[in-house]
Coordinates of C-alpha atoms in Angstrom, one line a residue:
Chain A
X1 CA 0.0 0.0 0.0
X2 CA 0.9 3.2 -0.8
X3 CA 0.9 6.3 2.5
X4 CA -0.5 9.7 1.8
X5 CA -0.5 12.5 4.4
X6 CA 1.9 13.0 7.2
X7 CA 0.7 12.2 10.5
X8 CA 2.6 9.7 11.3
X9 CA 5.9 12.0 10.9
X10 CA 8.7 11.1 11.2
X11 CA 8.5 7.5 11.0
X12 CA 6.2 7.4 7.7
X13 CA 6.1 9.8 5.3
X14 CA 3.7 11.0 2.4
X15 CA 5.0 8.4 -0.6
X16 CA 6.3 5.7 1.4
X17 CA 5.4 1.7 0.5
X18 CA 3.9 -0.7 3.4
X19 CA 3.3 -4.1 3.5
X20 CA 0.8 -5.3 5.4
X21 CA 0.5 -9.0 7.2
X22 CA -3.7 -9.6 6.3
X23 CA -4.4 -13.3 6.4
X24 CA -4.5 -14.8 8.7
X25 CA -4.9 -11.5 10.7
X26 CA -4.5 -12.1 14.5
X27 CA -6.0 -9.6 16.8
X28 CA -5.1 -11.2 19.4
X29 CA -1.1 -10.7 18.4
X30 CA -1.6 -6.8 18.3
X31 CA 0.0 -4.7 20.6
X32 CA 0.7 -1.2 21.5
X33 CA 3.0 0.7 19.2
X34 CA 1.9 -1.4 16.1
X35 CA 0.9 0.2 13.0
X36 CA -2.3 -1.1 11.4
X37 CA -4.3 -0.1 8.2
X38 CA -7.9 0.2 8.7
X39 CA -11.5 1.6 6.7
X40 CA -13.3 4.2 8.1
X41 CA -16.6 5.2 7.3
X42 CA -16.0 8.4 6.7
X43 CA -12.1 8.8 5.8
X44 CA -11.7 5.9 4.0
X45 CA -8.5 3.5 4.5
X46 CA -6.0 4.9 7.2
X47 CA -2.6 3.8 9.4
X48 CA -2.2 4.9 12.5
X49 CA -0.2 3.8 15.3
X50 CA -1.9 1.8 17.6
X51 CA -2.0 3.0 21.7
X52 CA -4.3 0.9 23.2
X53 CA -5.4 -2.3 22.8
X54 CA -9.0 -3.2 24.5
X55 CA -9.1 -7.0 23.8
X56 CA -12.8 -7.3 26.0
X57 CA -14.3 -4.8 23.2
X58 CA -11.9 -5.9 20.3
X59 CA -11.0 -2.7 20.1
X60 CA -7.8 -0.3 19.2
X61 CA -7.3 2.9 20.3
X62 CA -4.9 4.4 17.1
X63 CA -3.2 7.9 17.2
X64 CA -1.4 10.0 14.8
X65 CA 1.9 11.5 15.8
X66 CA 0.9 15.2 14.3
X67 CA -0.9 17.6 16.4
X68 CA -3.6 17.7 13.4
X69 CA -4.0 14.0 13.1
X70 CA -7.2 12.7 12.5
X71 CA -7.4 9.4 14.9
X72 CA -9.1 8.0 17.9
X73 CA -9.5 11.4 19.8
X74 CA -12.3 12.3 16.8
X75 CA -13.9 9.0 16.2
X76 CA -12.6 6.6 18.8
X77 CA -11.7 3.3 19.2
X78 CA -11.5 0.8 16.1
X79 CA -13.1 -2.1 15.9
X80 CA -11.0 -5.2 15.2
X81 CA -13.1 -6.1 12.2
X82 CA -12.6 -2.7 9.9
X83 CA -9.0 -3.4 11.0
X84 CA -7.2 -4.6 7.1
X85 CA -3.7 -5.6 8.9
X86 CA -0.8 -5.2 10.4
X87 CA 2.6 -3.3 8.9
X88 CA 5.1 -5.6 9.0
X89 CA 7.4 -3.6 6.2
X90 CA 8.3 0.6 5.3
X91 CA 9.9 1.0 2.1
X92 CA 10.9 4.4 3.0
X93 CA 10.4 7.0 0.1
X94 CA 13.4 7.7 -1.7
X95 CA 14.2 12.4 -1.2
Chain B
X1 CA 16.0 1.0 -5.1
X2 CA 13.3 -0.8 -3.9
X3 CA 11.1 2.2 -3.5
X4 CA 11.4 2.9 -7.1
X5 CA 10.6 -0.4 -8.3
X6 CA 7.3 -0.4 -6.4
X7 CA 6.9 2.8 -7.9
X8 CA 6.8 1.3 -11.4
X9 CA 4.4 -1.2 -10.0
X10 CA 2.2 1.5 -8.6
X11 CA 2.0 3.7 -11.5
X12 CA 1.0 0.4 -13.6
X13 CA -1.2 -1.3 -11.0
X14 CA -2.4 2.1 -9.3
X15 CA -1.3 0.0 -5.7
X16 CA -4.3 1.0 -2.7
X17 CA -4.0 3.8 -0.6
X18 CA -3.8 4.1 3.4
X19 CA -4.0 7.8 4.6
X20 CA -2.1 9.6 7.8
X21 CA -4.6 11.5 7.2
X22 CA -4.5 15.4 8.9
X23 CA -6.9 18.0 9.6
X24 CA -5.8 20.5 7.0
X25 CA -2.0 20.8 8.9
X26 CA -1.4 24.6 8.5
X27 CA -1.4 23.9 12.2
X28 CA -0.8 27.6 12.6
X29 CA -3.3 28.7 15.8
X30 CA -2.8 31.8 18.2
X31 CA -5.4 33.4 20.6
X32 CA -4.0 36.6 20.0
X33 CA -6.5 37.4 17.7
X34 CA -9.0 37.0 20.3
X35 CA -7.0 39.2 22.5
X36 CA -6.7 42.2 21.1
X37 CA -10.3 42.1 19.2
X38 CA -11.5 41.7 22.7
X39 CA -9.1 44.8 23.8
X40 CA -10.9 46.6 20.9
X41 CA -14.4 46.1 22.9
X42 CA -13.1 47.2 25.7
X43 CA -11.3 50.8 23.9
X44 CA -14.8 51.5 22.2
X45 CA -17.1 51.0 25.4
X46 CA -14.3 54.1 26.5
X47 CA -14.8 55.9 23.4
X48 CA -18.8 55.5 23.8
X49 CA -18.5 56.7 27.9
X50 CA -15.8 59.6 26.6
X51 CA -18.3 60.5 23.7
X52 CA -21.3 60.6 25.7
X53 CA -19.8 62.6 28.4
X54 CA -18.4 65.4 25.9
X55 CA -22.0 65.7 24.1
X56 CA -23.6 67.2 27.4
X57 CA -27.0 66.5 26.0
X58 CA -26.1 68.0 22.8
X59 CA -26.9 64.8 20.7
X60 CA -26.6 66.2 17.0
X61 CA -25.8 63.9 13.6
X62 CA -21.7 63.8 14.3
X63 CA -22.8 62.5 17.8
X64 CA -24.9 59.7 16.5
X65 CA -23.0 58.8 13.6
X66 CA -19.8 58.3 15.8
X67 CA -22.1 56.4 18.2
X68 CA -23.2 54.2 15.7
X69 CA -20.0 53.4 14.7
X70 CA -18.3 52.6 18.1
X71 CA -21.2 50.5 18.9
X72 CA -21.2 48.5 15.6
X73 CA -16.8 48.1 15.6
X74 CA -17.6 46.6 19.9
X75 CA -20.5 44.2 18.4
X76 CA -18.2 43.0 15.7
X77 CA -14.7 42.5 17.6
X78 CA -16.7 40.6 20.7
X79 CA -18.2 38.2 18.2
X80 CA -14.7 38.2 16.3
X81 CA -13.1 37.3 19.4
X82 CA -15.8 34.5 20.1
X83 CA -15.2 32.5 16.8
X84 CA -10.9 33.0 17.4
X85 CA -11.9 31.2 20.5
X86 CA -14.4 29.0 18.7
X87 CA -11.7 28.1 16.1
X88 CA -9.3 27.1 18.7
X89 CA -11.9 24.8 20.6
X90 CA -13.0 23.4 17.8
X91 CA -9.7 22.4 16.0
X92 CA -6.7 22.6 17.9
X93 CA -7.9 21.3 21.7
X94 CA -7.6 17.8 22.3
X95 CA -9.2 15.5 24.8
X96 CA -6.1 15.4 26.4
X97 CA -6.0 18.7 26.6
X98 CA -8.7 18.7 28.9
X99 CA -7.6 16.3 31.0
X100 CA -4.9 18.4 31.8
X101 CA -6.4 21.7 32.0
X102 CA -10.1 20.0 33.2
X103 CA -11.6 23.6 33.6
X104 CA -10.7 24.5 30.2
X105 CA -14.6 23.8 29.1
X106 CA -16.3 26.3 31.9
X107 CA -13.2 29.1 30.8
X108 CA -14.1 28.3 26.8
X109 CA -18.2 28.7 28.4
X110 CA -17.5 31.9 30.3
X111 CA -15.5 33.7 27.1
X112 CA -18.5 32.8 25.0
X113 CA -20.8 34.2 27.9
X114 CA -18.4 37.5 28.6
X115 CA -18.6 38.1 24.7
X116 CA -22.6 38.0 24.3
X117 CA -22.3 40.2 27.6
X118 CA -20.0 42.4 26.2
X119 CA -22.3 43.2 23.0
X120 CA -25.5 43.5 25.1
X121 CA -24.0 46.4 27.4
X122 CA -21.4 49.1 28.2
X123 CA -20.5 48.1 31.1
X124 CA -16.4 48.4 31.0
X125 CA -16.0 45.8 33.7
X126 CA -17.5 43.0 31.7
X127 CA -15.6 44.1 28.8
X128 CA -12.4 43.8 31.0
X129 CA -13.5 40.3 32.4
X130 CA -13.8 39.3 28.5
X131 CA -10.3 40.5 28.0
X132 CA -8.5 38.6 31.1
X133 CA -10.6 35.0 30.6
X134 CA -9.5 35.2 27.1
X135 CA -5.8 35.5 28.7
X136 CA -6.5 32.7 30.5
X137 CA -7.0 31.1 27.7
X138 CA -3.9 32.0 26.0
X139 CA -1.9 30.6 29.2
X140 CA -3.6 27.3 28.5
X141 CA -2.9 27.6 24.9
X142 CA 0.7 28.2 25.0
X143 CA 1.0 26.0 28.1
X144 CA 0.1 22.9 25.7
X145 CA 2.5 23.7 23.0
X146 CA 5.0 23.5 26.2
X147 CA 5.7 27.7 25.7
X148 CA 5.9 29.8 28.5
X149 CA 3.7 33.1 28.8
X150 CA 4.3 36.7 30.1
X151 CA 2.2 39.7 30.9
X152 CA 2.7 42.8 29.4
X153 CA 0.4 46.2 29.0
X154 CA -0.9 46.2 25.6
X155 CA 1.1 49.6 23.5
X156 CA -2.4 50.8 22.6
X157 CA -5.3 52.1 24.5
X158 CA -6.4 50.7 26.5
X159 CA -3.5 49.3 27.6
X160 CA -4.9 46.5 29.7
X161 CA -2.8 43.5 30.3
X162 CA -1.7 41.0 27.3
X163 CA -0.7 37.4 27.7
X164 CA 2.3 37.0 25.1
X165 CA 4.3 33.7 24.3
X166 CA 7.4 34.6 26.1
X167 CA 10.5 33.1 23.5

């Protein structure tokens, strides 16, 4: 997958590559500090960095690193099923 | 190397998108605004006493036409300094904001209260209340951006009290 935006800055950047580890997705392997590609309803598919992990709600709590991130702290926790993987791989965009 | 090869593969295959996605990042917020349009309600509630005063009962056109004005400029900057505030609120402050500063809501409630105030009267101590909760405000502000603040006298009537990022 490709990364647009820059909320995660410094550690991804608008242009860089991800792979993502999908099937078989374990939700129960996901841990604080992960990065995970999700959908959202209204802003479509986004990575984030995961904070929290509520495994009672099958939940994560996902933040941005910029101050104008979009993330958990305007539509809360994601649920484990609109969650598309895990990155396991940057390719870091070439300046 | 890498990253250009998966380029190619992108600009063939058009690969799927995952978005850090920001808030439009100008990221560029600063009550000031508020401040000194809030300082501006405050000069023209002194021009409307010091105009008033002057007349002596002698109300003619100048009189009312520079009435009109100084009441229209203090309805405008109160409401101004409302939506700076609003703006802020709204787009900067966090939830962890108000964890840390928890009476950050009742502040935010009494600026907007202080502003409506503000428009509905002349009284100048409102107005000055209006000016000091909005530096309040800027303490926070600054405060979460990790800046300290000072207090100086504004080089302008009316010369009240300014919070400034002190850097």
């Amino acid at each position: 997958m490709k990364v647009t935006g820059d909320s995660l800055l410094p550690d991804f950047m608008n242009g860089d590559f991800v792979l993502l580890l999908k099937i078989p997705f374990l939700f129960k392997s996901l841990k604080q500090g992960d990065i995970v590609v999700f959908k959202h309803e209204d802003y479509g598919t986004m990575i984030k960095r995961i904070d929290l992990v509520d495994k009672r709600a099958s939940t994560v709590t996902v933040f941005g690193t910029h101050e104008d991130s979009i993330d958990s702290r305007h539509f809360g926790p994601v649920h484990e099923s609109d969650i598309l993987g895990k990155v396991i791989w940057r390719v870091k965009k070439v300046s | 190397m890498i990253h250009q090869i998966i380029t190619k593969i992108d600009q063939k295959f058009n690969l799927p998108e995952a978005k850090a996605h920001c808030d439009v990042p100008c990221g560029i917020y600063d009550p000031i605004v508020a401040q000194i349009n809030a300082l501006t309600v405050v000069r023209m509630i002194d021009l409307i006493h010091d105009l008033e005063s002057k007349a002596m009962g002698n109300r003619d056109t100048a009189y009312f036409n520079s009435m009109t004005r100084y009441i229209t400029v203090k309805e405008e900057h109160a409401e101004k300094a409302k939506n700076e505030i609003r703006v802020i609120w709204g787009d900067y402050i966090k939830a962890q904001h108000v964890e840390q500063y928890p009476n950050l809501p009742i502040l935010v409630h009494n600026i907007f209260q202080l502003g409506s105030r503000s428009r509905q009267s002349v009284d100048r101590a409102v107005a000055v209340e209006f000016v000091e909760t909005i530096n309040e405000f800027a303490e926070i502000f600054w405060a979460t951006k990790g800046i300290a603040t000072k207090r100086a006298k504004a080089p302008y009537a009316p010369a009240l009290d300014l919070v400034y990022p002190d850097l």
